[in-house]
Short mmCIF file of C-alpha atoms and ligand atoms in Angstrom, two decimals:
data_model
loop_
_atom_site.label_atom_id
_atom_site.label_comp_id
_atom_site.label_asym_id
_atom_site.label_seq_id
_atom_site.Cartn_x
_atom_site.Cartn_y
_atom_site.Cartn_z
CA UNK A 658 0.12 -0.03 0.13
CA UNK A 659 3.05 2.39 0.31
CA UNK A 660 4.96 4.20 -2.26
CA UNK A 661 7.48 1.82 -3.26
CA UNK A 662 5.49 -1.43 -2.57
CA UNK A 663 2.45 -0.13 -4.42
CA UNK A 664 4.83 0.48 -7.45
CA UNK A 665 6.51 -3.18 -7.17
CA UNK A 666 3.09 -4.62 -6.88
CA UNK A 667 2.03 -2.87 -10.13
CA UNK A 668 5.29 -3.90 -12.12
CA UNK A 669 4.70 -7.53 -11.15
CA UNK A 670 1.32 -7.60 -12.10
CA UNK A 671 1.93 -5.93 -15.53
CA UNK A 672 4.97 -8.50 -15.96
CA UNK A 673 2.39 -11.34 -15.67
CA UNK A 674 3.00 -12.69 -12.37
CA UNK A 675 -0.18 -13.87 -10.44
CA UNK A 676 -0.87 -14.64 -7.01
CA UNK A 677 0.41 -11.57 -5.51
CA UNK A 678 -0.69 -10.28 -2.13
CA UNK A 679 -0.16 -6.78 -1.00
CA UNK A 680 -0.51 -6.08 2.73
CA UNK A 681 -0.45 -2.55 4.50
CA UNK A 682 -1.51 -1.07 7.96
CA UNK A 683 -3.46 1.62 6.10
CA UNK A 684 -6.96 1.56 5.20
CA UNK A 685 -7.61 1.00 1.54
CA UNK A 686 -8.61 4.52 0.81
CA UNK A 687 -5.01 5.57 1.94
CA UNK A 688 -3.17 3.14 -0.33
CA UNK A 689 -0.95 4.81 -2.69
CA UNK A 690 -1.81 2.50 -5.41
CA UNK A 691 -4.39 -0.29 -5.33
CA UNK A 692 -3.60 -2.68 -8.37
CA UNK A 693 -6.58 -4.63 -9.77
CA UNK A 694 -6.29 -8.50 -9.66
CA UNK A 695 -3.94 -8.34 -6.77
CA UNK A 696 -5.11 -9.63 -3.01
CA UNK A 697 -4.95 -6.36 -1.21
CA UNK A 698 -4.96 -6.76 2.42
CA UNK A 699 -5.56 -3.41 4.18
CA UNK A 700 -5.82 -2.53 7.98
CA UNK A 701 -3.18 -5.17 8.71
CA UNK A 702 -0.45 -4.23 11.33
CA UNK A 703 2.81 -6.02 10.61
CA UNK A 704 4.00 -5.20 13.82
CA UNK A 705 1.80 -7.84 15.22
CA UNK A 706 3.37 -11.43 14.76
CA UNK A 707 -0.09 -13.27 14.13
CA UNK A 708 -0.52 -10.98 11.25
CA UNK A 709 2.73 -11.89 9.81
CA UNK A 710 1.84 -15.55 9.95
CA UNK A 711 -1.38 -15.03 8.24
CA UNK A 712 -0.17 -13.02 5.27
CA UNK A 713 3.10 -15.28 4.91
CA UNK A 714 1.04 -18.46 4.42
CA UNK A 715 1.98 -20.09 1.46
CA UNK A 716 4.43 -17.34 0.14
CA UNK A 717 7.21 -18.09 -2.16
CA UNK A 718 8.70 -14.64 -2.36
CA UNK A 719 8.49 -11.89 0.36
CA UNK A 720 9.34 -8.25 -0.14
CA UNK A 721 9.41 -6.51 3.20
CA UNK A 722 8.97 -2.64 2.46
CA UNK A 723 6.63 -2.00 5.39
CA UNK A 724 8.03 0.63 7.70
CA UNK A 725 6.89 3.74 9.68
CA UNK A 726 8.93 6.11 7.84
CA UNK A 727 9.46 9.54 5.97
CA UNK A 728 11.61 12.17 4.96
CA UNK A 729 13.78 14.13 7.43
CA UNK A 730 10.90 15.99 8.71
CA UNK A 731 9.22 12.83 10.01
CA UNK A 732 12.34 10.55 10.96
CA UNK A 733 14.27 13.43 12.90
CA UNK A 734 10.91 13.91 15.20
CA UNK A 735 9.77 10.22 15.43
CA UNK A 736 12.80 8.18 16.66
CA UNK A 737 11.13 5.83 18.80
CA UNK A 738 8.30 5.14 16.25
CA UNK A 739 10.68 4.60 13.45
CA UNK A 740 12.61 1.94 15.58
CA UNK A 741 9.50 0.19 16.46
CA UNK A 742 9.61 -1.06 12.75
CA UNK A 743 12.11 -3.62 13.98
CA UNK A 744 9.10 -5.53 15.19
CA UNK A 745 7.88 -5.88 11.65
CA UNK A 746 10.95 -7.16 10.17
CA UNK A 747 11.53 -9.64 13.14
CA UNK A 748 7.95 -11.10 12.82
CA UNK A 749 8.19 -11.31 9.19
CA UNK A 750 11.50 -13.13 9.25
CA UNK A 751 9.80 -15.49 12.04
CA UNK A 752 6.86 -16.27 9.64
CA UNK A 753 9.06 -16.84 6.66
CA UNK A 754 10.87 -19.43 8.51
CA UNK A 755 7.77 -20.95 10.01
CA UNK A 756 4.98 -20.81 7.52
CA UNK A 757 6.17 -19.80 4.25
CA UNK A 758 7.61 -22.02 1.30
CA UNK A 759 10.19 -18.88 1.12
CA UNK A 760 12.65 -18.92 -1.73
CA UNK A 761 13.30 -15.30 -1.44
CA UNK A 762 13.12 -12.62 1.41
CA UNK A 763 14.00 -9.11 0.25
CA UNK A 764 14.40 -6.37 2.96
CA UNK A 765 14.43 -2.72 2.23
CA UNK A 766 17.24 -1.19 4.26
CA UNK A 767 18.53 2.50 3.77
CA UNK A 768 21.46 4.74 3.17
CA UNK A 769 20.49 5.91 6.84
CA UNK A 770 22.33 2.68 7.99
CA UNK A 771 25.65 4.31 7.07
CA UNK A 772 28.02 5.67 9.60
CA UNK A 773 27.01 9.53 9.72
CA UNK A 774 30.62 10.61 10.53
CA UNK A 775 31.53 9.89 6.99
CA UNK A 776 28.72 12.40 5.91
CA UNK A 777 29.62 15.59 7.26
CA UNK A 778 30.60 17.33 4.10
CA UNK A 779 28.49 18.19 1.15
CA UNK A 780 31.68 16.78 -1.02
CA UNK A 781 32.12 13.56 1.22
CA UNK A 782 33.11 10.63 -0.99
CA UNK A 783 30.21 8.22 -1.93
CA UNK A 784 29.37 5.83 0.35
CA UNK A 785 30.55 2.08 -0.06
CA UNK A 786 28.98 -0.95 1.55
CA UNK A 787 31.77 -1.50 3.89
CA UNK A 788 30.99 2.12 5.36
CA UNK A 789 28.28 0.94 7.55
CA UNK A 790 31.02 -0.29 9.95
CA UNK A 791 32.04 0.68 12.49
CA UNK A 792 28.35 1.75 13.02
CA UNK A 793 27.20 5.20 14.01
CA UNK A 794 24.03 5.18 11.86
CA UNK A 795 21.36 7.92 11.63
CA UNK A 796 19.68 8.18 15.07
CA UNK A 797 16.65 6.10 15.53
CA UNK A 798 15.57 5.07 11.99
CA UNK A 799 19.16 4.19 10.79
CA UNK A 800 19.85 2.11 13.85
CA UNK A 801 16.56 0.12 13.10
CA UNK A 802 17.59 -0.50 9.60
CA UNK A 803 21.17 -1.58 10.39
CA UNK A 804 19.94 -4.18 12.98
CA UNK A 805 17.27 -5.42 10.79
CA UNK A 806 19.83 -5.91 8.04
CA UNK A 807 22.00 -8.40 10.45
CA UNK A 808 18.87 -10.00 11.39
CA UNK A 809 18.29 -10.90 7.78
CA UNK A 810 21.89 -12.20 7.47
CA UNK A 811 21.59 -14.23 10.78
CA UNK A 812 18.45 -15.75 9.34
CA UNK A 813 19.73 -16.70 6.27
CA UNK A 814 23.09 -18.45 7.96
CA UNK A 815 20.86 -20.11 10.91
CA UNK A 816 17.84 -21.02 8.97
CA UNK A 817 18.75 -20.87 5.30
CA UNK A 818 16.04 -18.29 4.54
CA UNK A 819 17.49 -16.46 1.38
CA UNK A 820 17.40 -12.92 2.38
CA UNK A 821 18.75 -10.10 0.02
CA UNK A 822 18.99 -6.54 1.25
CA UNK A 823 19.40 -3.26 -0.66
CA UNK A 824 20.27 0.10 0.84
CA UNK A 825 18.00 2.68 -0.69
CA UNK A 826 19.18 6.13 -1.48
CA UNK A 827 16.30 8.69 -1.25
CA UNK A 828 13.49 7.27 -3.67
CA UNK A 829 11.13 9.55 -5.41
CA UNK A 830 8.70 9.67 -8.16
CA UNK A 831 4.90 9.67 -8.98
CA UNK A 832 2.69 8.24 -6.43
CA UNK A 833 5.08 9.16 -3.69
CA UNK A 834 4.10 11.22 -0.56
CA UNK A 835 4.02 14.93 -1.41
CA UNK A 836 2.51 16.61 1.49
CA UNK A 837 1.46 15.97 5.22
CA UNK A 838 4.90 15.80 6.79
CA UNK A 839 6.47 12.51 5.56
CA UNK A 840 7.40 13.91 2.13
CA UNK A 841 11.05 13.86 1.20
CA UNK A 842 12.79 16.74 -0.55
CA UNK A 843 12.08 16.01 -4.14
CA UNK A 844 8.33 15.82 -3.73
CA UNK A 845 8.30 18.81 -1.20
CA UNK A 846 10.26 21.15 -3.57
CA UNK A 847 7.93 20.23 -6.44
CA UNK A 848 4.76 21.16 -4.07
CA UNK A 849 6.49 24.37 -2.95
CA UNK A 850 7.13 25.44 -6.35
CA UNK A 851 3.60 24.74 -7.43
CA UNK A 852 2.20 26.42 -4.33
CA UNK A 853 4.32 29.71 -5.00
CA UNK A 854 3.17 29.87 -8.43
CA UNK A 855 -0.66 29.31 -7.52
CA UNK A 856 -0.62 31.73 -4.74
CA UNK A 857 1.71 34.37 -6.50
CA UNK A 858 3.96 34.34 -3.55
CA UNK A 859 7.05 33.72 -5.69
CA UNK A 860 9.09 32.47 -2.70
CA UNK A 861 9.94 28.98 -1.50
CA UNK A 862 11.09 27.93 1.91
CA UNK A 863 14.14 25.55 1.99
CA UNK A 864 15.29 23.41 4.85
CA UNK A 865 18.93 24.11 5.81
CA UNK A 866 21.24 26.33 3.52
CA UNK A 867 20.65 24.22 0.45
CA UNK A 868 24.25 23.40 0.30
CA UNK A 869 23.66 19.93 1.79
CA UNK A 870 24.06 17.09 -0.86
CA UNK A 871 22.15 14.15 -1.91
CA UNK A 872 21.50 11.62 -4.62
CA UNK A 873 18.07 10.77 -5.65
CA UNK A 874 16.88 7.70 -7.35
CA UNK A 875 13.87 7.54 -9.54
CA UNK A 876 11.25 4.95 -8.68
CA UNK A 877 11.59 2.87 -11.99
CA UNK A 878 15.25 2.49 -11.31
CA UNK A 879 14.52 1.29 -7.59
CA UNK A 880 11.80 -1.33 -8.85
CA UNK A 881 14.40 -2.73 -11.34
CA UNK A 882 17.03 -2.89 -8.65
CA UNK A 883 14.95 -4.58 -6.30
CA UNK A 884 13.98 -7.45 -8.71
CA UNK A 885 17.53 -7.61 -9.54
CA UNK A 886 18.99 -7.92 -6.20
CA UNK A 887 16.16 -10.30 -4.96
CA UNK A 888 17.01 -12.81 -7.82
CA UNK A 889 20.81 -12.50 -7.57
CA UNK A 890 23.06 -14.22 -5.51
CA UNK A 891 24.55 -11.35 -3.77
CA UNK A 892 24.13 -12.03 -0.04
CA UNK A 893 25.42 -8.89 1.56
CA UNK A 894 23.65 -5.43 1.65
CA UNK A 895 23.91 -3.59 -1.66
CA UNK A 896 23.48 0.20 -2.31
CA UNK A 897 20.52 0.93 -4.54
CA UNK A 898 20.79 4.51 -5.32
CA UNK A 899 21.80 6.94 -8.07
CA UNK A 900 25.21 8.42 -8.09
CA UNK A 901 24.30 11.50 -9.60
CA UNK A 902 25.20 13.88 -6.49
CA UNK A 903 23.40 17.19 -6.28
CA UNK A 904 23.13 19.88 -3.65
CA UNK A 905 19.47 20.87 -2.42
CA UNK A 906 19.86 23.97 -3.92
CA UNK A 907 20.35 22.40 -7.49
CA UNK A 908 17.39 20.18 -6.74
CA UNK A 909 15.17 23.22 -6.17
CA UNK A 910 16.59 24.71 -9.38
CA UNK A 911 15.45 21.60 -11.10
CA UNK A 912 11.87 21.61 -9.73
CA UNK A 913 11.79 25.39 -10.88
CA UNK A 914 12.77 24.61 -14.36
CA UNK A 915 9.99 21.96 -14.19
CA UNK A 916 7.58 24.53 -13.29
CA UNK A 917 8.96 27.04 -15.67
CA UNK A 918 9.73 29.75 -12.77
CA UNK A 919 12.15 31.18 -10.62
CA UNK A 920 11.35 31.95 -6.98
CA UNK A 921 12.94 33.67 -4.16
CA UNK A 922 14.52 31.19 -1.53
CA UNK A 923 13.70 31.58 2.17
CA UNK A 924 16.35 29.37 4.16
CA UNK A 925 15.14 27.85 7.23
CA UNK A 926 18.21 27.03 9.10
CA UNK A 927 16.59 25.27 12.18
CA UNK A 928 14.60 22.94 10.12
CA UNK A 929 15.49 19.13 10.07
CA UNK A 930 18.34 18.67 8.03
CA UNK A 931 20.01 15.13 8.47
CA UNK A 932 23.51 14.53 7.25
CA UNK A 933 25.44 17.05 5.38
CA UNK A 934 26.27 15.27 2.31
CA UNK A 935 25.36 11.54 0.96
CA UNK A 936 26.07 9.65 -2.29
CA UNK A 937 25.90 6.25 -3.39
CA UNK A 938 29.08 4.48 -4.48
CA UNK A 939 28.14 2.18 -7.19
CA UNK A 940 31.12 0.07 -7.75
CA UNK A 941 29.83 -3.02 -6.23
CA UNK A 942 26.49 -3.12 -7.81
CA UNK A 943 28.22 -2.62 -11.40
CA UNK A 944 30.75 -5.24 -10.46
CA UNK A 945 28.28 -7.83 -9.22
CA UNK A 946 25.06 -6.94 -11.52
CA UNK A 947 26.63 -4.94 -14.39
CA UNK A 948 23.89 -2.28 -13.83
CA UNK A 949 23.18 0.88 -11.81
CA UNK A 950 20.31 3.30 -11.44
CA UNK A 951 20.88 5.87 -14.29
CA UNK A 952 17.59 7.69 -14.90
CA UNK A 953 18.59 11.49 -14.95
CA UNK A 954 17.37 13.62 -12.01
CA UNK A 955 15.96 16.23 -14.48
CA UNK A 956 14.04 13.54 -16.22
CA UNK A 957 12.63 11.98 -13.25
CA UNK A 958 11.99 15.28 -11.52
CA UNK A 959 9.94 16.32 -14.67
CA UNK A 960 7.65 13.49 -14.19
CA UNK A 961 7.38 13.99 -10.59
CA UNK A 962 6.32 17.49 -11.03
CA UNK A 963 3.67 16.96 -13.64
CA UNK A 964 2.19 14.01 -11.24
CA UNK A 965 2.16 16.38 -8.13
CA UNK A 966 0.75 19.25 -10.20
CA UNK A 967 -2.03 17.02 -11.48
CA UNK A 968 -2.78 15.81 -7.70
CA UNK A 969 -2.86 19.32 -6.51
CA UNK A 970 -5.26 20.46 -9.59
CA UNK A 971 -7.44 17.42 -8.81
CA UNK A 972 -7.54 18.14 -5.03
CA UNK A 973 -8.65 21.77 -5.73
CA UNK A 974 -11.27 20.75 -7.95
CA UNK A 975 -12.41 18.30 -5.23
CA UNK A 976 -12.09 15.37 -7.63
CA UNK A 977 -12.23 11.92 -6.59
CA UNK A 978 -10.00 8.83 -7.26
CA UNK A 979 -11.32 5.21 -7.89
CA UNK A 980 -10.19 2.72 -5.77
CA UNK A 981 -10.81 -1.04 -5.62
CA UNK A 982 -10.19 -3.67 -2.95
CA UNK A 983 -10.76 -7.37 -2.59
CA UNK A 984 -13.04 -8.65 -0.07
CA UNK A 985 -13.08 -12.60 -0.20
CA UNK A 986 -13.55 -13.46 -3.90
CA UNK A 987 -15.35 -10.12 -4.58
CA UNK A 988 -13.55 -7.09 -5.92
CA UNK A 989 -15.06 -3.82 -4.44
CA UNK A 990 -14.44 -0.37 -6.20
CA UNK A 991 -15.22 2.91 -4.58
CA UNK A 992 -14.52 6.52 -4.82
CA UNK A 993 -12.04 8.25 -2.76
CA UNK A 994 -12.01 11.79 -1.77
CA UNK A 995 -8.70 13.08 -2.86
CA UNK A 996 -8.87 15.77 0.00
CA UNK A 997 -8.12 13.01 2.54
CA UNK A 998 -5.68 11.27 0.13
CA UNK A 999 -2.36 11.77 2.12
N1 GDD B 48 11.86 16.84 3.50
C1 GDD B 48 12.33 18.11 3.17
N2 GDD B 48 11.59 18.91 2.71
N3 GDD B 48 13.64 18.29 2.95
C2 GDD B 48 14.00 19.43 2.71
C3 GDD B 48 13.22 20.60 2.41
C4 GDD B 48 11.81 20.14 2.46
O1 GDD B 48 11.07 21.13 2.22
N4 GDD B 48 13.84 21.45 2.00
C5 GDD B 48 15.04 21.17 2.12
N5 GDD B 48 15.31 19.92 2.45
C6 GDD B 48 16.39 19.19 2.77
C7 GDD B 48 16.60 18.38 4.22
O2 GDD B 48 16.91 19.28 5.21
C8 GDD B 48 17.77 17.52 4.04
O3 GDD B 48 18.89 17.99 4.16
C9 GDD B 48 17.69 17.12 2.37
O4 GDD B 48 16.73 17.94 1.87
C10 GDD B 48 16.90 15.78 2.21
O5 GDD B 48 15.98 15.43 2.94
P1 GDD B 48 15.02 14.27 2.73
O6 GDD B 48 14.84 14.21 1.43
O7 GDD B 48 13.65 14.49 3.60
O8 GDD B 48 15.82 13.01 3.38
P2 GDD B 48 17.17 12.60 3.32
O9 GDD B 48 17.82 12.34 2.14
O10 GDD B 48 18.16 13.16 4.41
O11 GDD B 48 16.93 11.08 3.83
C11 GDD B 48 15.92 10.40 3.14
O12 GDD B 48 16.53 9.30 2.48
C12 GDD B 48 17.16 8.11 3.12
C13 GDD B 48 17.57 7.60 2.16
O13 GDD B 48 18.72 8.03 1.46
C14 GDD B 48 14.83 9.74 4.23
O14 GDD B 48 13.58 9.32 3.66
C15 GDD B 48 15.23 8.55 4.97
O15 GDD B 48 14.15 8.09 5.65
C16 GDD B 48 15.77 7.69 3.92
O16 GDD B 48 16.37 6.60 4.60
#
């Protein structure tokens, strides 16, 4: 039901796979995508062990992308909540071992698992897989990711569960969160440009001084990478990110270009900033899989901007979105008010 898992579900369905079960804690009207012909299980809290056992019944492949997470605005202010996602991966692994016939178990880790002392400069070197240790992960969220990665490793070593782990670097694209507090910088900046144009304020707020750096991975690259890593024989966590490093100021330029405007910038220095610089070193993924995420940021941002612009227009017009869910063997379709579609 979330951004990445929703898109992954659609990809698998479109590629002709059947017997797909999508699970999320959110009620169906809050799912990012509901894919027809897929068994959708809403209102299902995967922190609860019994639920994991139920949904893993008969599973051959498990993709764990469930987490209480968001961009910097969310993870810096909700460390305990982020850490509670440890219950999800723990119970999912237990269920995979006990009830599934699991050939592959994918776990979505994060660049937040890396040692933060190596990320204190906007021009710092790109992170290699071995840079997660000695450990000094991003507080809260990052430590949970690091711990859960290790749990995957030990479930493989001790019980033979074929776990595969990717460390995502800031994933963005259409159908992602674009407002409400959990959005990441790419969507937030698109939204701010749209609002500034709409309101005629001609100004946008940027968290920090804008000189912090990141790389951003377009959703399509992320989905391809998940598929490749899951079905590879790469046992250790692998970076899954773009190596196109930009400052947040450059990201803001790109959002402005997508909107065909130029705005005055209001830098909010006390806003959540996270690490000062972060990039993905793709040497290993190139070496092992012969591929790396390569969709240019300008291309992905243009698509993301256009999608957020449409959402914003639809919301203003009070338009509704059709959504379907499966109840037993019946599919129920209803209209969802976009105003409450976060
Ligand atoms: N969210 C957001 N919103 N960030 C902004 C904004 C804004 O309006 N303006 C500037 N920024 C800056 C933040 O201060 C931060 O320095 C940078 O943009 C990137 O912020 P995010 O996109 O929110 O997060 P992140 O890159 O630090 O971390 C994200 O990616 C990780 C994986 O690489 C988070 O989603 C993590 O949860 C994730 O693990």
